[in-house]
mmCIF file of C-alpha atoms and ligand atoms in Angstrom:
data_model
loop_
_atom_site.group_PDB
_atom_site.id
_atom_site.type_symbol
_atom_site.label_atom_id
_atom_site.label_comp_id
_atom_site.label_asym_id
_atom_site.label_seq_id
_atom_site.Cartn_x
_atom_site.Cartn_y
_atom_site.Cartn_z
ATOM 1 C CA MET A 1464 -25.730 -19.155 125.817
ATOM 2 C CA VAL A 1465 -25.456 -15.616 125.818
ATOM 3 C CA GLN A 1466 -25.641 -13.520 122.333
ATOM 4 C CA ALA A 1467 -22.157 -11.340 121.968
ATOM 5 C CA LYS A 1468 -21.923 -7.983 119.723
ATOM 6 C CA SER A 1469 -18.829 -7.222 118.606
ATOM 7 C CA TRP A 1470 -17.286 -4.084 116.567
ATOM 8 C CA VAL A 1471 -14.814 -5.267 114.095
ATOM 9 C CA MET A 1472 -12.952 -3.009 111.381
ATOM 10 C CA VAL A 1473 -13.816 -3.971 108.013
ATOM 11 C CA LYS A 1474 -11.644 -1.455 105.868
ATOM 12 C CA HIS A 1475 -8.407 0.167 107.404
ATOM 13 C CA PHE A 1476 -8.832 3.560 108.355
ATOM 14 C CA ASP A 1477 -7.715 5.902 105.209
ATOM 15 C CA GLY A 1478 -7.440 9.255 106.865
ATOM 16 C CA PHE A 1479 -10.370 9.915 109.339
ATOM 17 C CA PRO A 1480 -12.397 6.920 110.147
ATOM 18 C CA LYS A 1481 -15.750 6.317 108.785
ATOM 19 C CA ASP A 1482 -18.706 4.537 109.558
ATOM 20 C CA SER A 1483 -18.381 2.302 106.952
ATOM 21 C CA ASP A 1484 -14.792 1.029 108.125
ATOM 22 C CA PHE A 1485 -16.878 -0.347 111.236
ATOM 23 C CA GLN A 1486 -19.210 -3.523 111.269
ATOM 24 C CA LEU A 1487 -21.290 -4.817 114.148
ATOM 25 C CA LYS A 1488 -21.282 -8.556 114.777
ATOM 26 C CA VAL A 1489 -23.035 -10.768 116.776
ATOM 27 C CA GLU A 1490 -22.481 -14.066 117.970
ATOM 28 C CA GLU A 1491 -23.504 -16.934 120.390
ATOM 29 C CA LEU A 1492 -20.794 -17.291 123.183
ATOM 30 C CA PRO A 1493 -20.179 -20.460 124.606
ATOM 31 C CA GLU A 1494 -20.749 -21.447 127.979
ATOM 32 C CA PRO A 1495 -17.555 -20.734 130.192
ATOM 33 C CA LYS A 1496 -15.250 -24.092 130.550
ATOM 34 C CA ASP A 1497 -13.510 -24.673 134.223
ATOM 35 C CA GLY A 1498 -11.310 -21.915 135.062
ATOM 36 C CA GLU A 1499 -13.246 -19.152 132.858
ATOM 37 C CA VAL A 1500 -15.298 -16.390 133.361
ATOM 38 C CA LEU A 1501 -18.009 -14.643 131.192
ATOM 39 C CA LEU A 1502 -18.119 -11.005 131.519
ATOM 40 C CA GLU A 1503 -20.644 -8.351 130.461
ATOM 41 C CA ALA A 1504 -19.216 -4.951 129.690
ATOM 42 C CA VAL A 1505 -20.760 -2.109 131.732
ATOM 43 C CA PHE A 1506 -18.591 0.717 130.335
ATOM 44 C CA LEU A 1507 -16.304 0.657 127.366
ATOM 45 C CA SER A 1508 -13.562 3.253 126.745
ATOM 46 C CA VAL A 1509 -12.755 4.771 123.614
ATOM 47 C CA ASP A 1510 -9.151 6.369 123.341
ATOM 48 C CA PRO A 1511 -6.649 8.266 120.884
ATOM 49 C CA TYR A 1512 -4.510 5.081 120.434
ATOM 50 C CA MET A 1513 -6.918 2.809 119.161
ATOM 51 C CA ARG A 1514 -6.581 5.260 116.026
ATOM 52 C CA TRP A 1515 -3.021 3.487 115.415
ATOM 53 C CA VAL A 1516 -3.957 0.340 117.100
ATOM 54 C CA PHE A 1517 -6.523 -0.565 114.285
ATOM 55 C CA TRP A 1518 -4.224 0.414 111.562
ATOM 56 C CA ASN A 1519 -1.623 -1.950 113.015
ATOM 57 C CA LYS A 1520 -4.014 -4.463 112.921
ATOM 58 C CA LEU A 1521 -5.031 -5.422 116.325
ATOM 59 C CA PRO A 1522 -8.383 -4.568 116.802
ATOM 60 C CA GLU A 1523 -9.157 -6.972 119.715
ATOM 61 C CA TYR A 1524 -7.004 -4.429 121.897
ATOM 62 C CA CYS A 1525 -8.905 -2.173 124.006
ATOM 63 C CA LYS A 1526 -9.529 -1.632 127.950
ATOM 64 C CA THR A 1527 -13.157 -1.843 128.868
ATOM 65 C CA ALA A 1528 -14.504 -1.958 132.295
ATOM 66 C CA GLU A 1529 -16.683 -5.188 133.098
ATOM 67 C CA THR A 1530 -19.092 -6.814 135.727
ATOM 68 C CA LEU A 1531 -18.822 -10.375 135.713
ATOM 69 C CA SER A 1532 -21.576 -12.647 135.171
ATOM 70 C CA SER A 1533 -19.707 -15.699 135.482
ATOM 71 C CA LYS A 1534 -17.631 -18.203 137.754
ATOM 72 C CA ASN A 1535 -13.750 -18.712 138.521
ATOM 73 C CA PRO A 1536 -12.855 -18.922 142.014
ATOM 74 C CA ALA A 1537 -10.470 -15.537 141.322
ATOM 75 C CA PHE A 1538 -13.720 -13.631 139.994
ATOM 76 C CA PRO A 1539 -16.797 -14.339 141.420
ATOM 77 C CA VAL A 1540 -19.907 -13.417 139.986
ATOM 78 C CA GLY A 1541 -20.807 -9.705 140.314
ATOM 79 C CA SER A 1542 -17.059 -8.819 140.806
ATOM 80 C CA HIS A 1543 -15.733 -6.364 138.312
ATOM 81 C CA VAL A 1544 -12.410 -5.797 136.396
ATOM 82 C CA VAL A 1545 -10.693 -4.059 133.764
ATOM 83 C CA SER A 1546 -10.163 -6.247 130.920
ATOM 84 C CA HIS A 1547 -8.425 -5.756 127.364
ATOM 85 C CA CYS A 1548 -11.189 -7.933 125.294
ATOM 86 C CA GLY A 1549 -12.071 -5.465 122.629
ATOM 87 C CA TRP A 1550 -15.169 -3.907 121.507
ATOM 88 C CA ARG A 1551 -17.641 -6.492 122.775
ATOM 89 C CA SER A 1552 -20.383 -6.499 124.619
ATOM 90 C CA HIS A 1553 -19.769 -9.916 126.170
ATOM 91 C CA SER A 1554 -16.522 -12.146 126.364
ATOM 92 C CA VAL A 1555 -15.128 -15.348 127.677
ATOM 93 C CA SER A 1556 -11.770 -14.981 129.586
ATOM 94 C CA ASP A 1557 -9.800 -17.533 131.571
ATOM 95 C CA GLY A 1558 -8.744 -14.620 133.624
ATOM 96 C CA ALA A 1559 -5.114 -13.944 132.754
ATOM 97 C CA ASP A 1560 -5.898 -10.581 131.106
ATOM 98 C CA LEU A 1561 -8.094 -9.387 133.687
ATOM 99 C CA ILE A 1562 -7.290 -6.649 136.200
ATOM 100 C CA PRO A 1563 -9.561 -6.358 139.315
ATOM 101 C CA ILE A 1564 -10.912 -3.403 140.438
ATOM 102 C CA MET A 1565 -9.253 -1.866 143.531
ATOM 103 C CA ALA A 1566 -10.517 -3.748 146.444
ATOM 104 C CA ASP A 1567 -11.820 -1.024 148.447
ATOM 105 C CA TRP A 1568 -13.287 1.393 145.352
ATOM 106 C CA PRO A 1569 -15.928 3.362 146.995
ATOM 107 C CA SER A 1570 -19.386 2.740 146.179
ATOM 108 C CA ASP A 1571 -20.293 6.411 145.407
ATOM 109 C CA VAL A 1572 -17.663 6.496 142.818
ATOM 110 C CA SER A 1573 -18.613 5.598 139.447
ATOM 111 C CA LEU A 1574 -16.907 2.571 138.147
ATOM 112 C CA SER A 1575 -16.304 4.090 134.729
ATOM 113 C CA LEU A 1576 -13.838 6.394 136.455
ATOM 114 C CA ALA A 1577 -11.635 2.885 136.340
ATOM 115 C CA LEU A 1578 -11.292 3.901 132.386
ATOM 116 C CA GLY A 1579 -10.228 7.553 133.375
ATOM 117 C CA THR A 1580 -8.878 9.289 136.248
ATOM 118 C CA ILE A 1581 -8.329 6.416 138.174
ATOM 119 C CA GLY A 1582 -7.202 4.256 135.130
ATOM 120 C CA MET A 1583 -4.916 4.326 132.519
ATOM 121 C CA PRO A 1584 -5.169 8.063 131.316
ATOM 122 C CA GLY A 1585 -4.864 9.190 135.403
ATOM 123 C CA LEU A 1586 -1.790 7.110 135.565
ATOM 124 C CA THR A 1587 -0.594 8.689 132.260
ATOM 125 C CA ALA A 1588 -0.680 11.893 133.375
ATOM 126 C CA LEU A 1589 1.053 11.094 137.156
ATOM 127 C CA TYR A 1590 3.880 9.306 135.343
ATOM 128 C CA GLY A 1591 4.555 11.992 132.713
ATOM 129 C CA ILE A 1592 4.538 14.508 135.621
ATOM 130 C CA GLU A 1593 6.711 12.435 138.377
ATOM 131 C CA GLU A 1594 8.834 10.285 136.235
ATOM 132 C CA VAL A 1595 9.357 11.844 133.295
ATOM 133 C CA LEU A 1596 9.429 15.831 133.787
ATOM 134 C CA GLY A 1597 10.107 15.564 137.713
ATOM 135 C CA LEU A 1598 7.993 18.662 138.015
ATOM 136 C CA GLN A 1599 9.162 20.485 140.964
ATOM 137 C CA LYS A 1600 7.152 23.210 143.020
ATOM 138 C CA ASN A 1601 6.370 26.587 141.653
ATOM 139 C CA GLU A 1602 7.955 25.606 138.225
ATOM 140 C CA THR A 1603 5.455 26.291 134.970
ATOM 141 C CA LEU A 1604 4.086 23.624 133.142
ATOM 142 C CA LEU A 1605 2.139 23.771 129.790
ATOM 143 C CA VAL A 1606 -0.535 21.158 128.636
ATOM 144 C CA ASN A 1607 -2.352 20.855 125.298
ATOM 145 C CA ALA A 1608 -5.189 18.683 124.718
ATOM 146 C CA ALA A 1609 -5.800 20.151 128.488
ATOM 147 C CA ALA A 1610 -9.629 19.305 128.762
ATOM 148 C CA GLY A 1611 -9.196 15.663 127.591
ATOM 149 C CA ALA A 1612 -8.700 12.754 129.529
ATOM 150 C CA VAL A 1613 -5.148 13.174 130.221
ATOM 151 C CA GLY A 1614 -4.884 16.524 130.159
ATOM 152 C CA ASN A 1615 -7.303 17.665 132.879
ATOM 153 C CA VAL A 1616 -5.633 15.254 135.433
ATOM 154 C CA VAL A 1617 -2.009 16.730 134.271
ATOM 155 C CA GLY A 1618 -3.472 20.117 134.870
ATOM 156 C CA GLN A 1619 -4.751 19.294 138.439
ATOM 157 C CA ILE A 1620 -1.699 17.066 139.790
ATOM 158 C CA ALA A 1621 0.549 19.946 138.552
ATOM 159 C CA LYS A 1622 -1.674 22.563 140.825
ATOM 160 C CA ILE A 1623 -1.271 19.865 143.628
ATOM 161 C CA LYS A 1624 2.609 20.084 143.268
ATOM 162 C CA GLY A 1625 2.318 23.689 143.695
ATOM 163 C CA CYS A 1626 3.169 24.658 140.082
ATOM 164 C CA LYS A 1627 1.912 27.325 137.835
ATOM 165 C CA VAL A 1628 -0.454 25.415 134.862
ATOM 166 C CA VAL A 1629 -1.239 26.709 131.489
ATOM 167 C CA GLY A 1630 -3.239 24.559 129.456
ATOM 168 C CA SER A 1631 -4.756 24.840 125.878
ATOM 169 C CA ALA A 1632 -8.080 23.501 124.632
ATOM 170 C CA GLY A 1633 -9.864 23.417 121.075
ATOM 171 C CA SER A 1634 -13.449 25.012 122.711
ATOM 172 C CA ASP A 1635 -14.515 28.031 125.026
ATOM 173 C CA ALA A 1636 -16.523 25.431 126.804
ATOM 174 C CA LYS A 1637 -13.166 23.466 127.550
ATOM 175 C CA VAL A 1638 -11.477 26.666 128.577
ATOM 176 C CA ALA A 1639 -14.019 27.386 131.113
ATOM 177 C CA TYR A 1640 -13.606 23.762 132.253
ATOM 178 C CA LEU A 1641 -9.909 24.292 132.401
ATOM 179 C CA ARG A 1642 -10.196 27.673 134.434
ATOM 180 C CA GLU A 1643 -12.980 25.887 136.822
ATOM 181 C CA LEU A 1644 -10.222 23.454 137.399
ATOM 182 C CA GLY A 1645 -7.901 25.475 138.961
ATOM 183 C CA PHE A 1646 -5.537 26.160 135.841
ATOM 184 C CA ASP A 1647 -3.872 29.574 136.034
ATOM 185 C CA GLU A 1648 -4.165 30.415 132.496
ATOM 186 C CA ALA A 1649 -6.217 28.600 129.373
ATOM 187 C CA PHE A 1650 -7.006 29.396 126.031
ATOM 188 C CA ASN A 1651 -8.505 28.541 123.073
ATOM 189 C CA TYR A 1652 -5.753 27.341 120.325
ATOM 190 C CA LYS A 1653 -8.393 27.226 117.705
ATOM 191 C CA THR A 1654 -9.589 30.839 117.828
ATOM 192 C CA VAL A 1655 -6.138 32.725 119.279
ATOM 193 C CA PRO A 1656 -4.648 35.349 116.677
ATOM 194 C CA SER A 1657 -1.686 33.676 117.303
ATOM 195 C CA LEU A 1658 -0.508 30.826 119.295
ATOM 196 C CA GLU A 1659 2.852 32.047 119.688
ATOM 197 C CA GLU A 1660 1.373 35.107 121.631
ATOM 198 C CA ALA A 1661 -1.099 33.275 123.561
ATOM 199 C CA LEU A 1662 2.003 31.038 124.775
ATOM 200 C CA LYS A 1663 4.039 34.113 125.432
ATOM 201 C CA LYS A 1664 1.195 36.135 127.137
ATOM 202 C CA ALA A 1665 0.321 33.074 129.565
ATOM 203 C CA ALA A 1666 3.675 32.724 130.623
ATOM 204 C CA PRO A 1667 5.885 35.476 129.984
ATOM 205 C CA GLU A 1668 8.588 33.743 131.995
ATOM 206 C CA GLY A 1669 8.425 30.745 129.553
ATOM 207 C CA TYR A 1670 8.048 27.350 130.499
ATOM 208 C CA ASP A 1671 9.796 24.714 132.621
ATOM 209 C CA CYS A 1672 8.049 21.619 131.258
ATOM 210 C CA LEU A 1673 5.667 20.636 128.588
ATOM 211 C CA PHE A 1674 3.117 18.007 128.717
ATOM 212 C CA GLU A 1675 2.962 17.065 124.950
ATOM 213 C CA ASN A 1676 -0.290 15.660 123.983
ATOM 214 C CA VAL A 1677 -0.791 16.944 120.546
ATOM 215 C CA GLY A 1678 2.703 17.146 118.578
ATOM 216 C CA GLY A 1679 2.559 18.838 115.064
ATOM 217 C CA TYR A 1680 2.207 22.606 114.551
ATOM 218 C CA PHE A 1681 1.511 23.193 118.362
ATOM 219 C CA SER A 1682 5.127 21.618 119.230
ATOM 220 C CA THR A 1683 7.115 23.801 116.724
ATOM 221 C CA VAL A 1684 5.385 27.010 118.359
ATOM 222 C CA ALA A 1685 5.894 25.494 121.885
ATOM 223 C CA LEU A 1686 9.455 24.500 121.775
ATOM 224 C CA PRO A 1687 10.956 28.036 121.341
ATOM 225 C CA GLN A 1688 8.817 29.086 124.510
ATOM 226 C CA MET A 1689 10.480 26.499 126.387
ATOM 227 C CA LYS A 1690 13.080 27.790 129.264
ATOM 228 C CA THR A 1691 16.935 27.096 128.796
ATOM 229 C CA PHE A 1692 16.914 23.490 130.303
ATOM 230 C CA GLY A 1693 13.242 22.558 129.744
ATOM 231 C CA ARG A 1694 11.892 19.346 129.934
ATOM 232 C CA ILE A 1695 9.252 17.930 127.461
ATOM 233 C CA ALA A 1696 7.222 14.701 128.371
ATOM 234 C CA VAL A 1697 6.140 13.439 124.581
ATOM 235 C CA CYS A 1698 2.800 11.694 125.658
ATOM 236 C CA GLY A 1699 0.905 11.729 122.428
ATOM 237 C CA SER A 1700 0.753 13.421 118.839
ATOM 238 C CA ILE A 1701 -2.751 13.651 118.256
ATOM 239 C CA SER A 1702 -2.664 16.123 115.642
ATOM 240 C CA THR A 1703 -1.185 13.269 113.583
ATOM 241 C CA TYR A 1704 -2.801 10.259 113.860
ATOM 242 C CA ASN A 1705 -4.838 10.746 111.058
ATOM 243 C CA ASP A 1706 -2.335 11.963 108.647
ATOM 244 C CA GLY A 1707 -2.470 10.052 105.162
ATOM 245 C CA THR A 1708 1.019 11.442 104.510
ATOM 246 C CA PRO A 1709 3.246 11.990 107.338
ATOM 247 C CA GLN A 1710 3.838 15.735 108.120
ATOM 248 C CA THR A 1711 7.415 17.091 107.605
ATOM 249 C CA GLY A 1712 9.325 19.766 109.360
ATOM 250 C CA PRO A 1713 10.287 22.474 110.984
ATOM 251 C CA TYR A 1714 12.456 20.177 112.874
ATOM 252 C CA PRO A 1715 12.923 20.701 116.592
ATOM 253 C CA HIS A 1716 16.931 19.878 116.424
ATOM 254 C CA PHE A 1717 18.168 23.324 116.333
ATOM 255 C CA THR A 1718 15.917 24.954 119.180
ATOM 256 C CA MET A 1719 16.642 21.858 121.500
ATOM 257 C CA ILE A 1720 20.607 22.797 121.021
ATOM 258 C CA VAL A 1721 20.186 26.389 121.414
ATOM 259 C CA LYS A 1722 17.615 26.086 124.618
ATOM 260 C CA GLN A 1723 19.305 22.899 125.937
ATOM 261 C CA LEU A 1724 15.952 21.023 126.227
ATOM 262 C CA LYS A 1725 15.390 17.316 127.555
ATOM 263 C CA MET A 1726 12.527 15.551 125.381
ATOM 264 C CA GLU A 1727 11.479 11.902 126.207
ATOM 265 C CA GLY A 1728 8.895 9.928 124.809
ATOM 266 C CA PHE A 1729 6.870 7.735 127.283
ATOM 267 C CA THR A 1730 3.994 4.897 127.877
ATOM 268 C CA GLN A 1731 2.213 4.758 130.950
ATOM 269 C CA ASN A 1732 3.271 0.865 131.101
ATOM 270 C CA ARG A 1733 6.677 1.290 132.076
ATOM 271 C CA TRP A 1734 5.694 2.010 135.454
ATOM 272 C CA GLN A 1735 2.872 -0.356 135.613
ATOM 273 C CA HIS A 1736 4.613 -2.112 138.942
ATOM 274 C CA LYS A 1737 3.492 1.266 140.849
ATOM 275 C CA ASN A 1738 -0.003 1.174 139.677
ATOM 276 C CA PRO A 1739 -1.692 -0.414 142.817
ATOM 277 C CA GLU A 1740 -0.238 2.403 144.907
ATOM 278 C CA SER A 1741 -0.628 5.126 142.423
ATOM 279 C CA LEU A 1742 -4.456 4.425 141.692
ATOM 280 C CA LYS A 1743 -4.532 4.296 145.804
ATOM 281 C CA ARG A 1744 -3.220 8.043 145.797
ATOM 282 C CA MET A 1745 -5.172 9.451 142.978
ATOM 283 C CA MET A 1746 -8.503 8.327 144.483
ATOM 284 C CA ALA A 1747 -7.414 9.377 147.975
ATOM 285 C CA TRP A 1748 -6.703 12.647 145.934
ATOM 286 C CA LEU A 1749 -10.230 12.592 144.319
ATOM 287 C CA LYS A 1750 -11.845 11.455 147.929
ATOM 288 C CA GLU A 1751 -10.090 14.843 149.415
ATOM 289 C CA GLY A 1752 -11.820 16.709 146.523
ATOM 290 C CA LYS A 1753 -8.463 17.563 145.191
ATOM 291 C CA LEU A 1754 -9.034 15.954 141.904
ATOM 292 C CA LYS A 1755 -12.234 16.374 139.980
ATOM 293 C CA CYS A 1756 -13.479 14.269 137.154
ATOM 294 C CA ARG A 1757 -16.057 14.827 134.389
ATOM 295 C CA GLU A 1758 -16.633 12.498 131.656
ATOM 296 C CA HIS A 1759 -18.057 12.378 128.179
ATOM 297 C CA VAL A 1760 -20.572 9.844 128.290
ATOM 298 C CA THR A 1761 -22.385 8.195 125.133
ATOM 299 C CA LYS A 1762 -24.945 5.548 125.689
ATOM 300 C CA GLY A 1763 -25.265 2.311 123.957
ATOM 301 C CA PHE A 1764 -22.873 -0.285 122.410
ATOM 302 C CA GLU A 1765 -24.095 0.189 119.015
ATOM 303 C CA ASN A 1766 -22.575 3.691 119.163
ATOM 304 C CA MET A 1767 -19.186 3.039 119.905
ATOM 305 C CA PRO A 1768 -18.051 4.039 116.394
ATOM 306 C CA ALA A 1769 -19.611 7.346 117.176
ATOM 307 C CA ALA A 1770 -17.875 7.848 120.222
ATOM 308 C CA PHE A 1771 -14.475 6.973 118.933
ATOM 309 C CA MET A 1772 -14.631 9.499 115.903
ATOM 310 C CA GLY A 1773 -16.571 12.268 118.222
ATOM 311 C CA LEU A 1774 -13.194 11.763 120.302
ATOM 312 C CA LEU A 1775 -10.766 12.082 117.228
ATOM 313 C CA ARG A 1776 -12.973 15.256 116.372
ATOM 314 C CA GLY A 1777 -12.613 16.747 119.930
ATOM 315 C CA ASP A 1778 -16.319 16.501 121.212
ATOM 316 C CA ASN A 1779 -14.972 15.605 124.514
ATOM 317 C CA ILE A 1780 -14.715 17.590 127.717
ATOM 318 C CA GLY A 1781 -12.909 14.722 130.188
ATOM 319 C CA LYS A 1782 -12.684 11.219 129.542
ATOM 320 C CA ALA A 1783 -14.950 9.656 126.631
ATOM 321 C CA VAL A 1784 -16.613 6.841 127.716
ATOM 322 C CA VAL A 1785 -19.494 4.483 126.451
ATOM 323 C CA ALA A 1786 -22.141 3.247 128.659
ATOM 324 C CA VAL A 1787 -23.494 -0.119 127.527
HETATM 325 N N1 NDP B 1328 1.539 7.777 126.245
HETATM 326 C C1 NDP B 1328 0.701 7.177 126.820
HETATM 327 O O1 NDP B 1328 1.243 6.066 127.859
HETATM 328 C C2 NDP B 1328 -0.178 7.522 126.641
HETATM 329 C C3 NDP B 1328 -0.876 8.769 125.658
HETATM 330 N N2 NDP B 1328 -1.904 9.251 125.345
HETATM 331 C C4 NDP B 1328 -2.037 10.335 124.670
HETATM 332 O O2 NDP B 1328 -2.342 11.526 125.313
HETATM 333 C C5 NDP B 1328 -3.219 12.419 124.318
HETATM 334 C C6 NDP B 1328 -4.361 12.723 124.985
HETATM 335 O O3 NDP B 1328 -5.129 11.046 125.202
HETATM 336 P P1 NDP B 1328 -6.096 11.270 125.895
HETATM 337 O O4 NDP B 1328 -6.682 12.362 126.880
HETATM 338 O O5 NDP B 1328 -6.879 9.836 125.902
HETATM 339 O O6 NDP B 1328 -7.486 12.054 124.692
HETATM 340 P P2 NDP B 1328 -8.379 13.171 124.927
HETATM 341 O O7 NDP B 1328 -9.458 12.609 125.953
HETATM 342 O O8 NDP B 1328 -7.748 14.193 125.139
HETATM 343 O O9 NDP B 1328 -9.403 13.476 123.428
HETATM 344 C C7 NDP B 1328 -8.803 14.057 122.642
HETATM 345 C C8 NDP B 1328 -8.461 15.240 122.192
HETATM 346 O O10 NDP B 1328 -7.362 15.484 121.569
HETATM 347 C C9 NDP B 1328 -7.430 17.218 121.107
HETATM 348 N N3 NDP B 1328 -7.313 16.651 119.413
HETATM 349 C C10 NDP B 1328 -8.032 16.099 118.618
HETATM 350 N N4 NDP B 1328 -7.185 16.296 117.390
HETATM 351 C C11 NDP B 1328 -6.654 17.178 117.309
HETATM 352 C C12 NDP B 1328 -5.663 17.833 116.397
HETATM 353 N N5 NDP B 1328 -5.624 17.486 115.093
HETATM 354 N N6 NDP B 1328 -4.867 18.866 117.179
HETATM 355 C C13 NDP B 1328 -4.962 19.352 118.301
HETATM 356 N N7 NDP B 1328 -5.689 18.571 119.018
HETATM 357 C C14 NDP B 1328 -6.145 17.425 118.913
HETATM 358 C C15 NDP B 1328 -9.082 17.134 121.241
HETATM 359 O O11 NDP B 1328 -9.041 18.202 122.070
HETATM 360 P P3 NDP B 1328 -9.002 19.927 121.713
HETATM 361 O O12 NDP B 1328 -10.566 20.015 121.526
HETATM 362 O O13 NDP B 1328 -8.610 20.525 122.911
HETATM 363 O O14 NDP B 1328 -8.324 19.777 120.375
HETATM 364 C C16 NDP B 1328 -9.798 15.930 121.525
HETATM 365 O O15 NDP B 1328 -10.735 16.101 122.806
HETATM 366 C C17 NDP B 1328 -3.253 11.431 122.981
HETATM 367 O O16 NDP B 1328 -2.143 12.021 121.965
HETATM 368 C C18 NDP B 1328 -2.565 9.844 123.373
HETATM 369 O O17 NDP B 1328 -2.687 9.254 122.356
HETATM 370 C C19 NDP B 1328 -2.830 8.770 126.324
HETATM 371 C C20 NDP B 1328 -2.863 7.631 126.732
HETATM 372 C C21 NDP B 1328 -1.786 6.808 127.207
HETATM 373 C C1 LIG B 1329 -1.531 3.409 125.762
HETATM 374 C C2 LIG B 1329 -1.934 4.714 125.040
HETATM 375 C C3 LIG B 1329 -0.786 5.175 124.110
HETATM 376 C C4 LIG B 1329 -0.827 6.569 123.464
HETATM 377 C C5 LIG B 1329 0.190 7.041 122.706
HETATM 378 O O1 LIG B 1329 -2.039 6.765 123.224
#
């Protein structure tokens, strides 16, 4: 018998999540039956989408990287997987929901990156750029929440592709990190006197592409800065996730008409058939030093709600993960 800890939601979020919305539970897990495996979490992911997954009453859905500590012929003891079994220290699975970690994962690369740059957020960046925007060499790209898990990879891939990259982020330390990564221009959207002026100054010629992670006010100000025929990949809208009352207007349609913009929402799982090849490609960039990784690591399973709320507050530079 294993004692498993899990975080459950006891009250639906009302605005920004609170400690009292979460409860830690402990239960005894049965021994795995034939075909099942017992998993122990190594790293757990906290992601913005969990704000609205919880809201949609699916608290069990979240990605975790886990070491396998029991039996199933397909998942021998000691192998590593990415699973979707929620905020749990241990779980029993029949293997159907498990994704084995890439076969030749280098021993000097932390498995936590399977939740970040070499995982879902990295794939989101890649597919947003290649499948949605079709970003071309010498184009100018704007990305917001640029120092986060998705945003920093967006900027780095755009640099690999020979583009000019402008990033906005919410602290001076984040802006310094973006410059370190090779962003051509970066600014702190919380302290610039005018967001419109900051966007104009960073790219007086305008933007061919916007990788949209934030939505709301930022989007309203950024759209008029797009070039005619500009393309916008709507990846996220984090500035609205904690709203009790939906934000209303100004509406984008007139700007979209006069600028003849193309805007497409997407989720990365649309291209999951490409994941094995894409992950290999990104791992190669990482090994060649073209893709750099930074993580914001919170230690201890008991600190998962704190890590999640910190992510929504903007505490993280790079991918926010919890090391169990
Ligand atoms: N479509 C898809 O398939 C996917 C979409 N996403 C979306 O991508 C976006 C980025 O996700 P991810 O990289 O994992 O998260 P991040 O690592 O970027 O963390 C979230 C960041 O968002 C910023 N933020 C938080 N609140 C606000 C706010 N009110 N206004 C502006 N910025 C805010 C903060 O950075 P700062 O200090 O700069 O404000 C914070 O660090 C999210 O919108 C997410 O929902 C993520 C994965 C897949
Ligand atoms: C899978 C993640 C989706 C968003 C929008 O965060």
